[in-house]
PDB file of C-alpha atoms in Angstrom:
ATOM      1  CA  MET A 262     121.544 121.259  90.019  1.00 63.00           C
ATOM      2  CA  ILE A 263     120.699 120.010  93.606  1.00 65.00           C
ATOM      3  CA  LYS A 264     119.725 116.734  93.735  1.00 61.00           C
ATOM      4  CA  VAL A 265     117.269 115.432  96.649  1.00 59.00           C
ATOM      5  CA  SER A 266     117.708 112.511  98.176  1.00 57.00           C
ATOM      6  CA  ARG A 267     114.098 110.803  98.220  1.00 58.00           C
ATOM      7  CA  ALA A 268     113.121 108.137 101.283  1.00 55.00           C
ATOM      8  CA  SER A 269     112.032 104.977  99.774  1.00 55.00           C
ATOM      9  CA  ASN A 270     108.453 104.645  99.709  1.00 55.00           C
ATOM     10  CA  LYS A 271     108.135 101.357 101.001  1.00 59.00           C
ATOM     11  CA  MET A 272     106.730 100.836 104.908  1.00 61.00           C
ATOM     12  CA  ASN A 273     108.737  98.404 106.781  1.00 71.00           C
ATOM     13  CA  ILE A 274     105.209  96.933 108.022  1.00 74.00           C
ATOM     14  CA  ALA A 275     106.887  94.209 110.079  1.00 71.00           C
ATOM     15  CA  GLY A 276     109.571  96.332 111.858  1.00 75.00           C
ATOM     16  CA  SER A 277     106.479  98.329 112.766  1.00 81.00           C
ATOM     17  CA  MET A 278     104.453  95.793 114.136  1.00 80.00           C
ATOM     18  CA  THR A 279     107.059  94.731 116.139  1.00 80.00           C
ATOM     19  CA  ASP A 280     107.583  97.625 117.701  1.00 84.00           C
ATOM     20  CA  ILE A 281     103.868  98.514 118.494  1.00 85.00           C
ATOM     21  CA  SER A 282     103.587  94.800 120.016  1.00 82.00           C
ATOM     22  CA  PHE A 283     106.437  95.011 122.462  1.00 84.00           C
ATOM     23  CA  LEU A 284     105.202  98.600 123.435  1.00 88.00           C
ATOM     24  CA  LEU A 285     101.716  96.817 123.854  1.00 86.00           C
ATOM     25  CA  ILE A 286     103.782  93.917 126.189  1.00 84.00           C
ATOM     26  CA  ILE A 287     106.037  96.575 128.382  1.00 86.00           C
ATOM     27  CA  PHE A 288     102.535  98.477 129.021  1.00 85.00           C
ATOM     28  CA  PHE A 289     100.650  95.059 129.854  1.00 80.00           C
ATOM     29  CA  LEU A 290     103.633  94.088 132.197  1.00 80.00           C
ATOM     30  CA  VAL A 291     103.630  97.350 133.870  1.00 81.00           C
ATOM     31  CA  SER A 292      99.875  97.880 134.374  1.00 76.00           C
ATOM     32  CA  ALA A 293      99.864  94.340 135.691  1.00 71.00           C
ATOM     33  CA  MET A 294     102.037  94.992 138.454  1.00 69.00           C
ATOM     34  CA  PHE A 295      99.868  97.892 139.772  1.00 68.00           C
ATOM     35  CA  ILE A 296      96.693  95.726 140.178  1.00 65.00           C
ATOM     36  CA  ALA A 297      96.607  95.571 144.153  1.00 65.00           C
ATOM     37  CA  ASP A 298      93.651  94.546 145.838  1.00 71.00           C
ATOM     38  CA  ASN A 299      91.785  97.506 147.802  1.00 77.00           C
ATOM     39  CA  GLY A 300      89.997  96.978 151.516  1.00 82.00           C
ATOM     40  CA  LEU A 301      90.613  97.314 155.064  1.00 83.00           C
ATOM     41  CA  ILE A 302      93.908  96.006 156.699  1.00 84.00           C
ATOM     42  CA  LEU A 303      93.271  94.403 159.954  1.00 84.00           C
ATOM     43  CA  ARG A 304      95.665  93.086 162.467  1.00 86.00           C
ATOM     44  CA  LEU A 305      93.649  90.205 164.907  1.00 86.00           C
ATOM     45  CA  PRO A 306      94.288  90.385 168.392  1.00 83.00           C
ATOM     46  CA  ASP A 307      96.637  87.438 169.377  1.00 82.00           C
ATOM     47  CA  LYS A 308      95.311  84.443 170.665  1.00 78.00           C
ATOM     48  CA  GLN A 309      96.648  84.542 174.195  1.00 77.00           C
ATOM     49  CA  SER A 310      96.348  88.300 174.596  1.00 77.00           C
ATOM     50  CA  ARG A 311      94.266  89.311 177.305  1.00 77.00           C
ATOM     51  CA  PRO A 312      91.142  92.044 177.288  1.00 77.00           C
ATOM     52  CA  MET A 313      92.288  95.102 177.226  1.00 77.00           C
ATOM     53  CA  GLU A 314      90.798  97.052 180.484  1.00 80.00           C
ATOM     54  CA  LEU A 315      89.398 101.019 179.685  1.00 81.00           C
ATOM     55  CA  TYR A 316      87.219 103.212 181.649  1.00 81.00           C
ATOM     56  CA  PRO A 317      83.885 104.323 179.948  1.00 80.00           C
ATOM     57  CA  ASP A 318      85.333 107.452 179.383  1.00 82.00           C
ATOM     58  CA  GLN A 319      88.048 105.751 176.683  1.00 84.00           C
ATOM     59  CA  VAL A 320      85.782 104.005 174.571  1.00 86.00           C
ATOM     60  CA  ILE A 321      83.029 104.953 172.020  1.00 88.00           C
ATOM     61  CA  ILE A 322      80.235 101.915 171.783  1.00 88.00           C
ATOM     62  CA  ILE A 323      78.587 101.776 168.243  1.00 90.00           C
ATOM     63  CA  ARG A 324      76.046  99.092 168.341  1.00 90.00           C
ATOM     64  CA  ILE A 325      74.841  97.621 164.687  1.00 90.00           C
ATOM     65  CA  GLU A 326      71.348  96.455 164.303  1.00 87.00           C
ATOM     66  CA  LYS A 327      69.725  95.017 161.468  1.00 82.00           C
ATOM     67  CA  ASP A 328      67.882  98.219 161.239  1.00 84.00           C
ATOM     68  CA  GLU A 329      69.528 100.884 163.626  1.00 87.00           C
ATOM     69  CA  ILE A 330      73.102 102.233 164.856  1.00 89.00           C
ATOM     70  CA  LEU A 331      73.359 103.013 168.191  1.00 88.00           C
ATOM     71  CA  VAL A 332      76.434 105.644 169.221  1.00 88.00           C
ATOM     72  CA  ASN A 333      76.797 104.847 173.242  1.00 87.00           C
ATOM     73  CA  SER A 334      72.916 103.933 173.382  1.00 83.00           C
ATOM     74  CA  ALA A 335      71.558 107.098 170.993  1.00 86.00           C
ATOM     75  CA  ALA A 336      70.291 106.195 167.483  1.00 87.00           C
ATOM     76  CA  VAL A 337      72.099 107.945 164.893  1.00 86.00           C
ATOM     77  CA  GLU A 338      71.546 107.942 161.444  1.00 87.00           C
ATOM     78  CA  HIS A 339      73.846 106.487 159.162  1.00 82.00           C
ATOM     79  CA  SER A 340      74.579 109.665 157.189  1.00 84.00           C
ATOM     80  CA  MET A 341      75.221 111.262 160.464  1.00 86.00           C
ATOM     81  CA  LEU A 342      77.579 108.776 161.977  1.00 86.00           C
ATOM     82  CA  GLU A 343      80.726 110.483 160.419  1.00 87.00           C
ATOM     83  CA  LYS A 344      79.981 113.830 161.835  1.00 88.00           C
ATOM     84  CA  GLU A 345      78.929 112.594 165.115  1.00 87.00           C
ATOM     85  CA  LEU A 346      82.216 110.302 165.373  1.00 87.00           C
ATOM     86  CA  GLU A 347      84.457 113.051 164.511  1.00 88.00           C
ATOM     87  CA  ARG A 348      83.219 115.205 167.148  1.00 88.00           C
ATOM     88  CA  LYS A 349      83.818 112.749 169.612  1.00 86.00           C
ATOM     89  CA  LEU A 350      87.541 112.082 168.264  1.00 85.00           C
ATOM     90  CA  SER A 351      88.023 115.955 168.122  1.00 86.00           C
ATOM     91  CA  PHE A 352      87.877 115.668 171.999  1.00 83.00           C
ATOM     92  CA  ARG A 353      89.916 112.665 172.211  1.00 81.00           C
ATOM     93  CA  ASN A 354      91.683 110.751 169.729  1.00 77.00           C
ATOM     94  CA  ASP A 355      92.981 107.980 171.283  1.00 82.00           C
ATOM     95  CA  LEU A 356      89.523 106.699 171.701  1.00 84.00           C
ATOM     96  CA  VAL A 357      88.999 102.978 171.112  1.00 87.00           C
ATOM     97  CA  VAL A 358      86.130 102.155 168.953  1.00 88.00           C
ATOM     98  CA  ILE A 359      84.159  99.296 170.237  1.00 88.00           C
ATOM     99  CA  ILE A 360      81.656  97.866 167.596  1.00 89.00           C
ATOM    100  CA  GLU A 361      79.238  95.543 168.951  1.00 88.00           C
ATOM    101  CA  VAL A 362      77.435  93.641 166.165  1.00 88.00           C
ATOM    102  CA  SER A 363      74.106  91.961 166.087  1.00 85.00           C
ATOM    103  CA  GLY A 364      74.770  88.237 164.035  1.00 77.00           C
ATOM    104  CA  ASP A 365      71.952  88.568 161.452  1.00 85.00           C
ATOM    105  CA  VAL A 366      73.643  92.110 160.255  1.00 89.00           C
ATOM    106  CA  PRO A 367      74.826  91.862 156.723  1.00 90.00           C
ATOM    107  CA  TYR A 368      78.770  91.953 156.239  1.00 89.00           C
ATOM    108  CA  GLU A 369      78.309  95.224 153.994  1.00 88.00           C
ATOM    109  CA  LYS A 370      76.450  97.365 156.691  1.00 89.00           C
ATOM    110  CA  VAL A 371      79.506  96.413 158.793  1.00 89.00           C
ATOM    111  CA  MET A 372      81.893  97.126 156.592  1.00 89.00           C
ATOM    112  CA  SER A 373      80.712 100.394 155.972  1.00 88.00           C
ATOM    113  CA  VAL A 374      80.399 101.460 159.379  1.00 89.00           C
ATOM    114  CA  LEU A 375      84.250 100.627 159.962  1.00 88.00           C
ATOM    115  CA  GLU A 376      85.013 102.684 157.260  1.00 87.00           C
ATOM    116  CA  THR A 377      83.316 105.617 158.006  1.00 88.00           C
ATOM    117  CA  ALA A 378      84.769 105.139 161.572  1.00 87.00           C
ATOM    118  CA  LYS A 379      88.230 104.926 159.957  1.00 86.00           C
ATOM    119  CA  LYS A 380      87.495 108.011 157.859  1.00 85.00           C
ATOM    120  CA  ALA A 381      86.141 109.846 161.100  1.00 86.00           C
ATOM    121  CA  GLY A 382      89.925 109.518 162.844  1.00 84.00           C
ATOM    122  CA  GLY A 383      89.272 106.424 164.754  1.00 83.00           C
ATOM    123  CA  ASN A 384      92.370 103.833 165.168  1.00 83.00           C
ATOM    124  CA  THR A 385      91.775 101.239 167.368  1.00 84.00           C
ATOM    125  CA  PHE A 386      88.760  99.141 166.921  1.00 85.00           C
ATOM    126  CA  SER A 387      87.265  96.482 168.832  1.00 85.00           C
ATOM    127  CA  ILE A 388      84.310  94.256 167.059  1.00 85.00           C
ATOM    128  CA  LYS A 389      82.090  91.765 168.862  1.00 83.00           C
ATOM    129  CA  CYS A 390      79.559  89.726 167.377  1.00 81.00           C
ATOM    130  CA  GLY A 391      76.914  88.172 169.172  1.00 71.00           C
ATOM    131  CA  GLU A 392      76.435  87.918 172.832  1.00 65.00           C
ATOM    132  CA  ASP A 393      78.557  84.662 173.582  1.00 58.00           C
ATOM    133  CA  SER A 394      81.671  85.998 171.339  1.00 57.00           C
ATOM    134  CA  PRO A 395      84.846  86.460 173.483  1.00 57.00           C
ATOM    135  CA  VAL A 396      85.252  90.237 174.852  1.00 57.00           C
ATOM    136  CA  PRO A 397      88.056  91.870 173.578  1.00 62.00           C
ATOM    137  CA  VAL A 398      87.721  95.099 175.950  1.00 66.00           C
ATOM    138  CA  LYS A 399      86.700  95.342 179.418  1.00 67.00           C
ATOM    139  CA  ILE A 400      85.445  98.154 180.717  1.00 67.00           C
ATOM    140  CA  LYS A 401      86.086  99.103 183.824  1.00 65.00           C
ATOM    141  CA  GLY A 402      83.294  99.345 186.621  1.00 60.00           C
ATOM    142  CA  GLU A 403      81.440  97.233 184.431  1.00 56.00           C
ATOM    143  CA  SER A 404      80.643  93.609 185.557  1.00 46.00           C
TER     144      SER A 404
ATOM    145  CA  MET B 148     135.150  66.525  93.765  1.00 63.00           C
ATOM    146  CA  LYS B 149     134.151  69.104  96.244  1.00 67.00           C
ATOM    147  CA  ILE B 150     130.714  69.192  97.374  1.00 69.00           C
ATOM    148  CA  GLN B 151     128.858  72.464  97.415  1.00 68.00           C
ATOM    149  CA  VAL B 152     127.257  72.933 100.262  1.00 65.00           C
ATOM    150  CA  ASN B 153     124.295  75.903  99.991  1.00 65.00           C
ATOM    151  CA  LYS B 154     124.868  78.581 102.390  1.00 62.00           C
ATOM    152  CA  LYS B 155     121.625  79.963 103.884  1.00 62.00           C
ATOM    153  CA  THR B 156     121.667  83.576 103.874  1.00 63.00           C
ATOM    154  CA  LYS B 157     122.051  85.275 107.340  1.00 67.00           C
ATOM    155  CA  THR B 158     119.141  87.891 107.021  1.00 72.00           C
ATOM    156  CA  PHE B 159     117.378  88.888 110.077  1.00 70.00           C
ATOM    157  CA  ALA B 160     113.480  88.274 109.534  1.00 72.00           C
ATOM    158  CA  PRO B 161     111.531  91.093 111.423  1.00 70.00           C
ATOM    159  CA  ALA B 162     108.325  89.034 110.565  1.00 75.00           C
ATOM    160  CA  ALA B 163     109.529  86.274 113.109  1.00 80.00           C
ATOM    161  CA  MET B 164     109.661  89.021 115.531  1.00 80.00           C
ATOM    162  CA  ALA B 165     106.226  90.448 115.305  1.00 79.00           C
ATOM    163  CA  ASP B 166     104.939  86.752 115.587  1.00 83.00           C
ATOM    164  CA  ILE B 167     106.788  86.117 118.590  1.00 84.00           C
ATOM    165  CA  ALA B 168     105.567  89.687 120.073  1.00 83.00           C
ATOM    166  CA  PHE B 169     101.963  89.037 119.323  1.00 84.00           C
ATOM    167  CA  LEU B 170     102.138  85.506 120.869  1.00 87.00           C
ATOM    168  CA  LEU B 171     103.305  87.063 123.954  1.00 86.00           C
ATOM    169  CA  LEU B 172     101.106  89.929 124.064  1.00 84.00           C
ATOM    170  CA  ILE B 173      97.753  87.292 123.911  1.00 86.00           C
ATOM    171  CA  PHE B 174      99.174  85.224 126.318  1.00 85.00           C
ATOM    172  CA  LEU B 175      99.454  88.257 128.668  1.00 80.00           C
ATOM    173  CA  ILE B 176      96.172  89.437 128.081  1.00 80.00           C
ATOM    174  CA  LEU B 177      94.726  86.339 128.634  1.00 81.00           C
ATOM    175  CA  THR B 178      96.752  85.975 132.157  1.00 75.00           C
ATOM    176  CA  VAL B 179      96.032  89.523 133.197  1.00 69.00           C
ATOM    177  CA  THR B 180      92.089  89.110 132.753  1.00 66.00           C
ATOM    178  CA  ALA B 181      91.451  85.519 133.674  1.00 62.00           C
ATOM    179  CA  GLY B 182      92.174  84.300 136.767  1.00 56.00           C
ATOM    180  CA  ASP B 183      90.173  86.849 139.233  1.00 58.00           C
ATOM    181  CA  GLU B 184      86.920  85.852 138.442  1.00 63.00           C
ATOM    182  CA  LEU B 185      85.055  86.025 142.026  1.00 67.00           C
ATOM    183  CA  GLU B 186      81.672  84.170 142.750  1.00 72.00           C
ATOM    184  CA  VAL B 187      81.138  86.777 145.527  1.00 75.00           C
ATOM    185  CA  GLU B 188      79.810  90.100 145.194  1.00 80.00           C
ATOM    186  CA  LEU B 189      82.352  92.490 147.235  1.00 81.00           C
ATOM    187  CA  PRO B 190      81.158  95.324 149.498  1.00 81.00           C
ATOM    188  CA  GLY B 191      81.732  99.086 148.357  1.00 78.00           C
ATOM    189  CA  PHE B 192      84.027 101.244 149.720  1.00 77.00           C
ATOM    190  CA  ARG B 193      84.746 105.223 148.971  1.00 75.00           C
ATOM    191  CA  TYR B 194      88.075 105.765 150.809  1.00 73.00           C
ATOM    192  CA  LEU B 195      90.373 102.702 150.260  1.00 66.00           C
ATOM    193  CA  GLU B 196      93.395 101.714 151.438  1.00 73.00           C
ATOM    194  CA  LYS B 197      95.830  99.805 148.767  1.00 72.00           C
ATOM    195  CA  THR B 198      96.901  96.337 150.299  1.00 72.00           C
ATOM    196  CA  GLY B 199     100.206  95.517 148.708  1.00 68.00           C
ATOM    197  CA  PHE B 200     100.752  92.430 150.058  1.00 66.00           C
ATOM    198  CA  GLU B 201     101.115  89.753 147.468  1.00 70.00           C
ATOM    199  CA  ILE B 202      97.994  87.075 147.339  1.00 69.00           C
ATOM    200  CA  THR B 203      99.382  83.788 148.833  1.00 77.00           C
ATOM    201  CA  LEU B 204      96.136  83.144 150.858  1.00 85.00           C
ATOM    202  CA  ALA B 205      92.546  83.952 149.155  1.00 87.00           C
ATOM    203  CA  LEU B 206      89.409  82.875 151.323  1.00 89.00           C
ATOM    204  CA  GLU B 207      86.289  83.623 149.513  1.00 90.00           C
ATOM    205  CA  ILE B 208      82.977  83.683 152.063  1.00 91.00           C
ATOM    206  CA  LEU B 209      80.034  82.979 149.584  1.00 90.00           C
ATOM    207  CA  LYS B 210      76.694  84.048 150.528  1.00 87.00           C
ATOM    208  CA  ASN B 211      75.465  80.805 151.578  1.00 86.00           C
ATOM    209  CA  GLY B 212      78.183  80.367 153.843  1.00 83.00           C
ATOM    210  CA  LYS B 213      80.486  78.057 152.232  1.00 88.00           C
ATOM    211  CA  VAL B 214      84.159  79.053 151.519  1.00 90.00           C
ATOM    212  CA  ILE B 215      86.314  78.742 149.235  1.00 90.00           C
ATOM    213  CA  LEU B 216      89.999  78.877 150.401  1.00 88.00           C
ATOM    214  CA  ASN B 217      92.736  79.295 147.394  1.00 86.00           C
ATOM    215  CA  GLY B 218      90.051  77.967 144.690  1.00 82.00           C
ATOM    216  CA  GLU B 219      89.371  75.154 146.551  1.00 85.00           C
ATOM    217  CA  PRO B 220      85.539  75.002 147.911  1.00 88.00           C
ATOM    218  CA  SER B 221      85.164  73.796 151.618  1.00 87.00           C
ATOM    219  CA  GLU B 222      82.735  73.954 154.219  1.00 88.00           C
ATOM    220  CA  ILE B 223      83.517  76.279 157.371  1.00 86.00           C
ATOM    221  CA  GLU B 224      83.643  73.505 159.620  1.00 86.00           C
ATOM    222  CA  SER B 225      86.777  72.159 157.724  1.00 86.00           C
ATOM    223  CA  LEU B 226      88.426  75.760 157.280  1.00 86.00           C
ATOM    224  CA  ASP B 227      90.283  74.577 160.307  1.00 85.00           C
ATOM    225  CA  SER B 228      92.443  71.662 159.184  1.00 86.00           C
ATOM    226  CA  MET B 229      92.997  73.396 155.886  1.00 86.00           C
ATOM    227  CA  LEU B 230      94.810  76.172 157.634  1.00 86.00           C
ATOM    228  CA  VAL B 231      97.364  74.424 159.327  1.00 84.00           C
ATOM    229  CA  LYS B 232      99.912  74.732 156.681  1.00 84.00           C
ATOM    230  CA  TYR B 233     100.056  78.490 156.665  1.00 86.00           C
ATOM    231  CA  ASP B 234     102.352  79.853 159.057  1.00 83.00           C
ATOM    232  CA  GLU B 235     102.086  82.750 161.088  1.00 81.00           C
ATOM    233  CA  GLY B 236     102.984  85.672 158.732  1.00 79.00           C
ATOM    234  CA  THR B 237     100.764  84.862 155.840  1.00 86.00           C
ATOM    235  CA  ALA B 238      98.538  87.555 154.757  1.00 86.00           C
ATOM    236  CA  VAL B 239      94.833  86.229 154.371  1.00 89.00           C
ATOM    237  CA  HIS B 240      92.917  88.355 151.709  1.00 88.00           C
ATOM    238  CA  VAL B 241      89.211  87.805 152.593  1.00 90.00           C
ATOM    239  CA  PHE B 242      86.915  88.155 149.679  1.00 90.00           C
ATOM    240  CA  ALA B 243      83.519  88.155 151.416  1.00 90.00           C
ATOM    241  CA  ASP B 244      79.972  88.605 149.909  1.00 91.00           C
ATOM    242  CA  ARG B 245      78.328  91.653 150.898  1.00 88.00           C
ATOM    243  CA  GLY B 246      75.376  89.869 151.724  1.00 89.00           C
ATOM    244  CA  VAL B 247      76.738  87.256 153.805  1.00 90.00           C
ATOM    245  CA  ARG B 248      75.665  87.482 157.416  1.00 89.00           C
ATOM    246  CA  TYR B 249      78.609  89.255 159.576  1.00 89.00           C
ATOM    247  CA  SER B 250      78.352  86.261 162.248  1.00 88.00           C
ATOM    248  CA  THR B 251      79.673  84.004 159.301  1.00 89.00           C
ATOM    249  CA  VAL B 252      82.459  86.189 158.466  1.00 89.00           C
ATOM    250  CA  ASP B 253      82.950  86.460 162.248  1.00 89.00           C
ATOM    251  CA  GLN B 254      83.058  82.614 162.798  1.00 88.00           C
ATOM    252  CA  VAL B 255      86.001  82.592 160.034  1.00 90.00           C
ATOM    253  CA  LEU B 256      88.000  85.461 161.477  1.00 89.00           C
ATOM    254  CA  ASN B 257      87.984  83.490 164.558  1.00 88.00           C
ATOM    255  CA  ILE B 258      89.098  80.327 163.215  1.00 90.00           C
ATOM    256  CA  LEU B 259      91.650  82.512 161.098  1.00 90.00           C
ATOM    257  CA  ARG B 260      92.801  83.498 164.783  1.00 88.00           C
ATOM    258  CA  ASP B 261      92.733  80.269 166.162  1.00 87.00           C
ATOM    259  CA  ASN B 262      95.635  79.343 163.477  1.00 88.00           C
ATOM    260  CA  GLU B 263      97.557  82.400 164.110  1.00 87.00           C
ATOM    261  CA  LEU B 264      96.651  84.111 160.892  1.00 88.00           C
ATOM    262  CA  TYR B 265      96.551  87.925 162.135  1.00 88.00           C
ATOM    263  CA  ARG B 266      97.139  89.417 159.058  1.00 88.00           C
ATOM    264  CA  ILE B 267      93.825  90.057 157.455  1.00 88.00           C
ATOM    265  CA  ILE B 268      92.643  92.377 154.540  1.00 87.00           C
ATOM    266  CA  LEU B 269      89.191  92.929 154.249  1.00 88.00           C
ATOM    267  CA  VAL B 270      88.501  93.116 150.525  1.00 86.00           C
ATOM    268  CA  ALA B 271      86.265  96.036 148.992  1.00 85.00           C
ATOM    269  CA  GLU B 272      85.603  97.222 145.583  1.00 82.00           C
ATOM    270  CA  LYS B 273      85.855 100.772 145.010  1.00 77.00           C
ATOM    271  CA  TYR B 274      82.336 102.588 144.681  1.00 73.00           C
ATOM    272  CA  SER B 275      81.857 104.755 142.097  1.00 63.00           C
ATOM    273  CA  ASP B 276      79.819 108.177 143.409  1.00 56.00           C
ATOM    274  CA  GLU B 277      76.689 107.214 141.425  1.00 47.00           C
ATOM    275  CA  GLN B 278      76.315 104.438 143.292  1.00 47.00           C
ATOM    276  CA  ASP B 279      74.352 104.366 146.711  1.00 45.00           C
TER     277      ASP B 279
END
C-alpha cells in the first residue's frame, strides 16, 4: 500500500504576513526612488554675459499679450502656434526664439507658449518681460 | 548546591518580524505621501521633461506674490539675502502658481540670476487629456 504524506493543514500566517509586508516595503522603496518632478529645465544666462547679437533673420519674435499672441508682429491663434513655429523652424532650425511677455500675463500662458515652442523644435530661448528688463538679445540694425 | 538557570528557548518568532515590517511599511507610506503639500496650483504640461535633479532648493511662488523658500515663508524683497548661502551649482525647483503674474516670476528669476543660481527647473504637472 502506498502512503501519501499529507501536508500539514496549519497555515503559517505570521510567516506569510512577513513576506507580504516586506514585498510592500520593497515596492514603496523602489517607487519612491522614481518620483521625479516634471517641468522645464532652464539655464539662465550668466550674470556677466553680454547680449547676443543677431540678425533679424536669425530670430523668431513671439509677443505674448494678455489676449493675443503675435509671431513676428502677426497675430496667431494659440492652437495654430505650433504649426506656425514648426514651419518657420523647418527652414532654419538654429533660430533663436525671443519671447516678449507683457507683465500682467499669467505664468500659465507663458509656460504653455514655451512648451509649444520647445515641441516645435526651438532650442534657444530668450524671455524678456516688460520694457525695462535687461535685453538678452540685441538685433543688429535695430537701435 | 547547584542553581539551575532557566534557559530560554532559542526559537525564532516570525510574528515579531511581521510587526517590524508593518511598522516600517507605515513609516514609508507616511513619508512618501506627506511632505509635498504645495500651496500652489502648478501649470499643466503635455510634453514634459523629467527633471532628474534632487531637490535641494524648492522655491514656491504663491498667487499673492509671496514666496516660500524650502518651506520658509518670505517676501520677494528679502529673498536676496536668503539665497546668499547657496552656491552656484545648486538647481532651483521653482513651483509657481499658474495664475501668478509673469512679471513676479521674472523678478524672482532675476534675483536667482543675481545670486549666480543659473540652473532652474520650472516645475509643472502633467495634464490629462480631458483637461483643456
